[in-house]
Amino acid sequence: MSKTASEMDQHQYKMAEILFDDAYYTYEFDVTTGMIGSEIVGRNGYNYTKAATVCSFDDMVQRVLYGNNSNVEFTIDSGMQELSCAALLKAYEEGKRRVEIKLHSKQPHAYHRLTYLLDRDEQTGHIMAYVLCQDITDTEKQWIRENSCAQRELEDTDSILSCAGVGIWHITLFDNEKPSMKASGKMRELLGIGDEELSGEEIYEKWYAGIKPSSLPSVEASVTGMIENGISENTYVWVHPILGERYVRCGGTSQYIEGKGYILRGYHSDVSETINSDMKQKQLLADALEETKKQKQLLQQALDNYKQADYDRRRDFLTGLRNRQDMYELLQDDLSGKRDEINAMFMMDIDNFKMLNDNYGHVAGDECLKKIGEALIHYGKANDMYFYRYGGEEMLGISFGGKKTPDEVAQELVSLIYDLQLRRDDMETGVVTVSLGYTSDNSHYEKMIDKADNAMYRAKSNGKNRAVCFENMQK
């Protein structure tokens, strides 16, 4: 049945979609019926359908590709076992809309790629094939030359690099073809395949399947780096069929073949011993650092213990004030320079402390001493002063030249103790008070204590709860 004008326009439109400037020829046929719907005429004017004297696609394929005198080698690139209408219908049912085969004509020496685009005709419901033939002779010959050069490179370098444990590989990543790998003898040994009869696709699959899943992202990134930057290197984990996990150092370069895809060339080296040795060294270093850390912690603990012991040795356990031993060390230290900063000393005594103990008990006396000690420590930090528990209820203050005069400090200390409001009903004041004596004559440090002590007794005799300066007593 002849096609209507509308059907012809539709088919011509579809043909125009796949018509490329470099097409050697194009045609269409009905896959369902097997009938070729248009003549097949090459760019050189040769009419293939008239020469074959057939109008059936299967007959033409049988005569051209499968005949006893066929001068053509062909490869199907879409997983089909054969080229026929039945095979194309099955491919369509499986969801394939594009099938490609490659033809190699021995005489004349030429290569062609046939692309079958499958679609359903809306009017008839038949599956139609729109065929485009492209001459890829120049590209294929270039690939053969490149492949031959690569093979020679493998052979030339294998004997040298294998002595260093390095294998050479060559991978082709072509459009619409399965990845293929050529491997040198050493490379095959590193892959654990030895002399097995394997195709390039099988060698590639062996290598790819051995990549540890956790290493796969880095390997894929390395391949992308080769393609985009021309060169890349990577270290990853590859699982050897016998030796198990091995560390592999791999690097390579890429070359783009026009119309086909990429050729990757590179090396493969087992660096497990080096990596393991480095890991052992790192572990030894980590262990040494950990041991050093522990030793440092022990040393710090010992230092902290020493500091605490030294602090306890220099402090009065009840009041927290410095003790007399710490005071004598300060006055006898010629090196620290702290002694030379002394500008005044203050001796204070809690008024009628024995009476407080007798009336309220020693617990109350101790509590009184603690609170006075806390107050003096805070005052000393704010005014650059050290305070010492000199005797039972006597406390000595040493000033190192703060912003206040000795007279101001003396009055503030007397008021400080009074303002604590430590209640006692056996005194007229109703609270705990101190008598304080002080001196600013720092010509002789040891004698300053005696001067402050004498002035303190003068304060007691003058009525207590007051401060007296030793220098004023001489006037």
mmCIF file of N, CA and C in Angstrom, residues 78-151:
data_model
loop_
_atom_site.group_PDB
_atom_site.id
_atom_site.type_symbol
_atom_site.label_atom_id
_atom_site.label_comp_id
_atom_site.label_asym_id
_atom_site.label_seq_id
_atom_site.Cartn_x
_atom_site.Cartn_y
_atom_site.Cartn_z
ATOM 1 N N SER A 78 25.076 -2.689 20.865
ATOM 2 C CA SER A 78 23.935 -2.455 21.749
ATOM 3 C C SER A 78 23.459 -3.713 22.453
ATOM 4 N N GLY A 79 24.322 -4.691 22.600
ATOM 5 C CA GLY A 79 23.964 -5.901 23.337
ATOM 6 C C GLY A 79 23.170 -6.903 22.523
ATOM 7 N N MET A 80 22.932 -6.668 21.244
ATOM 8 C CA MET A 80 22.218 -7.616 20.390
ATOM 9 C C MET A 80 23.178 -8.686 19.887
ATOM 10 N N GLN A 81 22.661 -9.884 19.691
ATOM 11 C CA GLN A 81 23.486 -10.996 19.214
ATOM 12 C C GLN A 81 23.592 -11.026 17.695
ATOM 13 N N GLU A 82 22.567 -10.507 17.036
ATOM 14 C CA GLU A 82 22.577 -10.491 15.575
ATOM 15 C C GLU A 82 21.789 -9.291 15.101
ATOM 16 N N LEU A 83 21.936 -8.969 13.805
ATOM 17 C CA LEU A 83 21.199 -7.876 13.203
ATOM 18 C C LEU A 83 20.105 -8.450 12.329
ATOM 19 N N SER A 84 18.831 -8.228 12.713
ATOM 20 C CA SER A 84 17.678 -8.712 11.957
ATOM 21 C C SER A 84 16.457 -7.942 12.424
ATOM 22 N N CYS A 85 15.354 -8.065 11.663
ATOM 23 C CA CYS A 85 14.114 -7.396 12.070
ATOM 24 C C CYS A 85 13.647 -7.916 13.425
ATOM 25 N N ALA A 86 13.735 -9.249 13.636
ATOM 26 C CA ALA A 86 13.301 -9.825 14.904
ATOM 27 C C ALA A 86 14.131 -9.270 16.062
ATOM 28 N N ALA A 87 15.457 -9.131 15.849
ATOM 29 C CA ALA A 87 16.323 -8.601 16.903
ATOM 30 C C ALA A 87 16.010 -7.141 17.182
ATOM 31 N N LEU A 88 15.708 -6.368 16.147
ATOM 32 C CA LEU A 88 15.377 -4.962 16.340
ATOM 33 C C LEU A 88 14.045 -4.802 17.066
ATOM 34 N N LEU A 89 13.058 -5.660 16.734
ATOM 35 C CA LEU A 89 11.773 -5.612 17.432
ATOM 36 C C LEU A 89 11.944 -5.923 18.917
ATOM 37 N N LYS A 90 12.792 -6.932 19.202
ATOM 38 C CA LYS A 90 13.050 -7.274 20.603
ATOM 39 C C LYS A 90 13.747 -6.129 21.330
ATOM 40 N N ALA A 91 14.699 -5.475 20.641
ATOM 41 C CA ALA A 91 15.397 -4.339 21.245
ATOM 42 C C ALA A 91 14.420 -3.213 21.567
ATOM 43 N N TYR A 92 13.457 -2.982 20.657
ATOM 44 C CA TYR A 92 12.461 -1.935 20.886
ATOM 45 C C TYR A 92 11.609 -2.269 22.114
ATOM 46 N N GLU A 93 11.197 -3.563 22.222
ATOM 47 C CA GLU A 93 10.388 -3.982 23.366
ATOM 48 C C GLU A 93 11.147 -3.818 24.684
ATOM 49 N N GLU A 94 12.478 -3.951 24.624
ATOM 50 C CA GLU A 94 13.307 -3.799 25.824
ATOM 51 C C GLU A 94 13.600 -2.343 26.145
ATOM 52 N N GLY A 95 13.059 -1.434 25.331
ATOM 53 C CA GLY A 95 13.225 -0.013 25.620
ATOM 54 C C GLY A 95 14.338 0.667 24.859
ATOM 55 N N LYS A 96 15.052 -0.104 23.994
ATOM 56 C CA LYS A 96 16.140 0.504 23.229
ATOM 57 C C LYS A 96 15.536 1.273 22.059
ATOM 58 N N ARG A 97 16.020 2.481 21.850
ATOM 59 C CA ARG A 97 15.573 3.281 20.718
ATOM 60 C C ARG A 97 16.713 3.597 19.761
ATOM 61 N N ARG A 98 17.901 3.118 20.120
ATOM 62 C CA ARG A 98 19.077 3.397 19.286
ATOM 63 C C ARG A 98 19.964 2.160 19.270
ATOM 64 N N VAL A 99 20.262 1.644 18.108
ATOM 65 C CA VAL A 99 21.134 0.482 17.948
ATOM 66 C C VAL A 99 22.231 0.855 16.954
ATOM 67 N N GLU A 100 23.472 0.533 17.314
ATOM 68 C CA GLU A 100 24.583 0.867 16.429
ATOM 69 C C GLU A 100 25.386 -0.379 16.087
ATOM 70 N N ILE A 101 25.878 -0.434 14.837
ATOM 71 C CA ILE A 101 26.833 -1.465 14.450
ATOM 72 C C ILE A 101 27.987 -0.795 13.732
ATOM 73 N N LYS A 102 29.135 -1.445 13.767
ATOM 74 C CA LYS A 102 30.320 -0.934 13.080
ATOM 75 C C LYS A 102 30.696 -1.932 11.991
ATOM 76 N N LEU A 103 30.882 -1.421 10.768
ATOM 77 C CA LEU A 103 31.224 -2.260 9.615
ATOM 78 C C LEU A 103 32.653 -1.998 9.191
ATOM 79 N N HIS A 104 33.374 -3.105 8.949
ATOM 80 C CA HIS A 104 34.728 -2.987 8.415
ATOM 81 C C HIS A 104 34.771 -3.696 7.059
ATOM 82 N N SER A 105 34.894 -2.894 6.018
ATOM 83 C CA SER A 105 34.984 -3.458 4.666
ATOM 84 C C SER A 105 36.450 -3.686 4.338
ATOM 85 N N LYS A 106 36.799 -4.918 4.025
ATOM 86 C CA LYS A 106 38.204 -5.250 3.758
ATOM 87 C C LYS A 106 38.664 -4.667 2.437
ATOM 88 N N GLN A 107 37.772 -4.700 1.455
ATOM 89 C CA GLN A 107 38.107 -4.135 0.154
ATOM 90 C C GLN A 107 36.906 -3.364 -0.372
ATOM 91 N N PRO A 108 36.921 -2.078 -0.511
ATOM 92 C CA PRO A 108 38.037 -1.206 -0.101
ATOM 93 C C PRO A 108 38.144 -1.114 1.423
ATOM 94 N N HIS A 109 39.315 -0.763 1.916
ATOM 95 C CA HIS A 109 39.561 -0.736 3.357
ATOM 96 C C HIS A 109 38.862 0.481 3.947
ATOM 97 N N ALA A 110 37.683 0.265 4.542
ATOM 98 C CA ALA A 110 36.885 1.378 5.056
ATOM 99 C C ALA A 110 36.085 0.927 6.278
ATOM 100 N N TYR A 111 35.710 1.915 7.089
ATOM 101 C CA TYR A 111 34.914 1.664 8.288
ATOM 102 C C TYR A 111 33.667 2.554 8.251
ATOM 103 N N HIS A 112 32.513 1.974 8.605
ATOM 104 C CA HIS A 112 31.269 2.730 8.664
ATOM 105 C C HIS A 112 30.538 2.415 9.972
ATOM 106 N N ARG A 113 29.802 3.424 10.446
ATOM 107 C CA ARG A 113 28.945 3.223 11.607
ATOM 108 C C ARG A 113 27.499 3.391 11.164
ATOM 109 N N LEU A 114 26.690 2.344 11.392
ATOM 110 C CA LEU A 114 25.262 2.385 11.086
ATOM 111 C C LEU A 114 24.483 2.606 12.376
ATOM 112 N N THR A 115 23.636 3.645 12.365
ATOM 113 C CA THR A 115 22.804 3.961 13.527
ATOM 114 C C THR A 115 21.339 3.724 13.164
ATOM 115 N N TYR A 116 20.670 2.841 13.921
ATOM 116 C CA TYR A 116 19.261 2.525 13.703
ATOM 117 C C TYR A 116 18.447 3.218 14.795
ATOM 118 N N LEU A 117 17.623 4.217 14.398
ATOM 119 C CA LEU A 117 16.744 4.904 15.326
ATOM 120 C C LEU A 117 15.347 4.296 15.183
ATOM 121 N N LEU A 118 14.836 3.739 16.263
ATOM 122 C CA LEU A 118 13.571 3.005 16.237
ATOM 123 C C LEU A 118 12.438 3.871 16.763
ATOM 124 N N ASP A 119 11.269 3.801 16.060
ATOM 125 C CA ASP A 119 10.109 4.569 16.478
ATOM 126 C C ASP A 119 8.847 3.881 15.969
ATOM 127 N N ARG A 120 7.727 4.105 16.658
ATOM 128 C CA ARG A 120 6.457 3.506 16.238
ATOM 129 C C ARG A 120 5.688 4.486 15.348
ATOM 130 N N ASP A 121 5.217 3.983 14.195
ATOM 131 C CA ASP A 121 4.408 4.787 13.290
ATOM 132 C C ASP A 121 2.993 4.902 13.857
ATOM 133 N N GLU A 122 2.533 6.150 14.029
ATOM 134 C CA GLU A 122 1.227 6.358 14.663
ATOM 135 C C GLU A 122 0.067 5.873 13.797
ATOM 136 N N GLN A 123 0.225 5.887 12.469
ATOM 137 C CA GLN A 123 -0.860 5.492 11.579
ATOM 138 C C GLN A 123 -1.011 3.974 11.495
ATOM 139 N N THR A 124 0.110 3.293 11.289
ATOM 140 C CA THR A 124 0.063 1.847 11.071
ATOM 141 C C THR A 124 0.326 1.040 12.336
ATOM 142 N N GLY A 125 0.971 1.662 13.333
ATOM 143 C CA GLY A 125 1.365 0.928 14.531
ATOM 144 C C GLY A 125 2.616 0.106 14.328
ATOM 145 N N HIS A 126 3.209 0.144 13.115
ATOM 146 C CA HIS A 126 4.425 -0.605 12.838
ATOM 147 C C HIS A 126 5.639 0.091 13.455
ATOM 148 N N ILE A 127 6.658 -0.713 13.732
ATOM 149 C CA ILE A 127 7.934 -0.168 14.203
ATOM 150 C C ILE A 127 8.757 0.184 12.982
ATOM 151 N N MET A 128 9.187 1.436 12.904
ATOM 152 C CA MET A 128 9.968 1.917 11.778
ATOM 153 C C MET A 128 11.408 2.132 12.224
ATOM 154 N N ALA A 129 12.318 1.905 11.303
ATOM 155 C CA ALA A 129 13.736 2.145 11.575
ATOM 156 C C ALA A 129 14.240 3.222 10.623
ATOM 157 N N TYR A 130 14.876 4.224 11.171
ATOM 158 C CA TYR A 130 15.470 5.290 10.363
ATOM 159 C C TYR A 130 16.976 5.128 10.508
ATOM 160 N N VAL A 131 17.645 4.913 9.388
ATOM 161 C CA VAL A 131 19.036 4.466 9.401
ATOM 162 C C VAL A 131 19.945 5.565 8.881
ATOM 163 N N LEU A 132 21.043 5.780 9.620
ATOM 164 C CA LEU A 132 22.055 6.751 9.226
ATOM 165 C C LEU A 132 23.393 6.036 9.146
ATOM 166 N N CYS A 133 24.065 6.178 8.017
ATOM 167 C CA CYS A 133 25.389 5.569 7.831
ATOM 168 C C CYS A 133 26.427 6.674 7.797
ATOM 169 N N GLN A 134 27.463 6.548 8.628
ATOM 170 C CA GLN A 134 28.538 7.536 8.676
ATOM 171 C C GLN A 134 29.864 6.851 8.381
ATOM 172 N N ASP A 135 30.701 7.521 7.599
ATOM 173 C CA ASP A 135 32.032 7.021 7.267
ATOM 174 C C ASP A 135 32.982 7.418 8.407
ATOM 175 N N ILE A 136 33.506 6.427 9.129
ATOM 176 C CA ILE A 136 34.410 6.702 10.249
ATOM 177 C C ILE A 136 35.800 6.144 9.973
ATOM 178 N N THR A 137 36.132 6.023 8.698
ATOM 179 C CA THR A 137 37.409 5.407 8.311
ATOM 180 C C THR A 137 38.593 6.157 8.903
ATOM 181 N N ASP A 138 38.614 7.481 8.761
ATOM 182 C CA ASP A 138 39.758 8.262 9.256
ATOM 183 C C ASP A 138 39.897 8.135 10.772
ATOM 184 N N THR A 139 38.765 8.236 11.478
ATOM 185 C CA THR A 139 38.800 8.130 12.947
ATOM 186 C C THR A 139 39.268 6.756 13.385
ATOM 187 N N GLU A 140 38.749 5.710 12.721
ATOM 188 C CA GLU A 140 39.101 4.352 13.112
ATOM 189 C C GLU A 140 40.569 4.053 12.828
ATOM 190 N N LYS A 141 41.070 4.555 11.708
ATOM 191 C CA LYS A 141 42.493 4.336 11.399
ATOM 192 C C LYS A 141 43.381 5.060 12.398
ATOM 193 N N GLN A 142 42.931 6.265 12.797
ATOM 194 C CA GLN A 142 43.703 6.973 13.824
ATOM 195 C C GLN A 142 43.732 6.168 15.119
ATOM 196 N N TRP A 143 42.574 5.607 15.475
ATOM 197 C CA TRP A 143 42.496 4.792 16.684
ATOM 198 C C TRP A 143 43.400 3.574 16.577
ATOM 199 N N ILE A 144 43.432 2.950 15.418
ATOM 200 C CA ILE A 144 44.290 1.779 15.235
ATOM 201 C C ILE A 144 45.754 2.171 15.396
ATOM 202 N N ARG A 145 46.099 3.328 14.824
ATOM 203 C CA ARG A 145 47.486 3.786 14.967
ATOM 204 C C ARG A 145 47.818 4.057 16.431
ATOM 205 N N GLU A 146 46.882 4.740 17.115
ATOM 206 C CA GLU A 146 47.114 5.033 18.520
ATOM 207 C C GLU A 146 47.206 3.747 19.335
ATOM 208 N N ASN A 147 46.328 2.809 19.049
ATOM 209 C CA ASN A 147 46.320 1.545 19.768
ATOM 210 C C ASN A 147 47.621 0.774 19.535
ATOM 211 N N SER A 148 48.094 0.808 18.288
ATOM 212 C CA SER A 148 49.355 0.118 17.972
ATOM 213 C C SER A 148 50.515 0.770 18.702
ATOM 214 N N CYS A 149 50.510 2.114 18.732
ATOM 215 C CA CYS A 149 51.577 2.818 19.441
ATOM 216 C C CYS A 149 51.536 2.488 20.935
ATOM 217 N N ALA A 150 50.320 2.460 21.470
ATOM 218 C CA ALA A 150 50.177 2.138 22.887
ATOM 219 C C ALA A 150 50.666 0.736 23.191
ATOM 220 N N GLN A 151 50.347 -0.200 22.297
ATOM 221 C CA GLN A 151 50.780 -1.574 22.499
ATOM 222 C C GLN A 151 52.301 -1.655 22.481
#
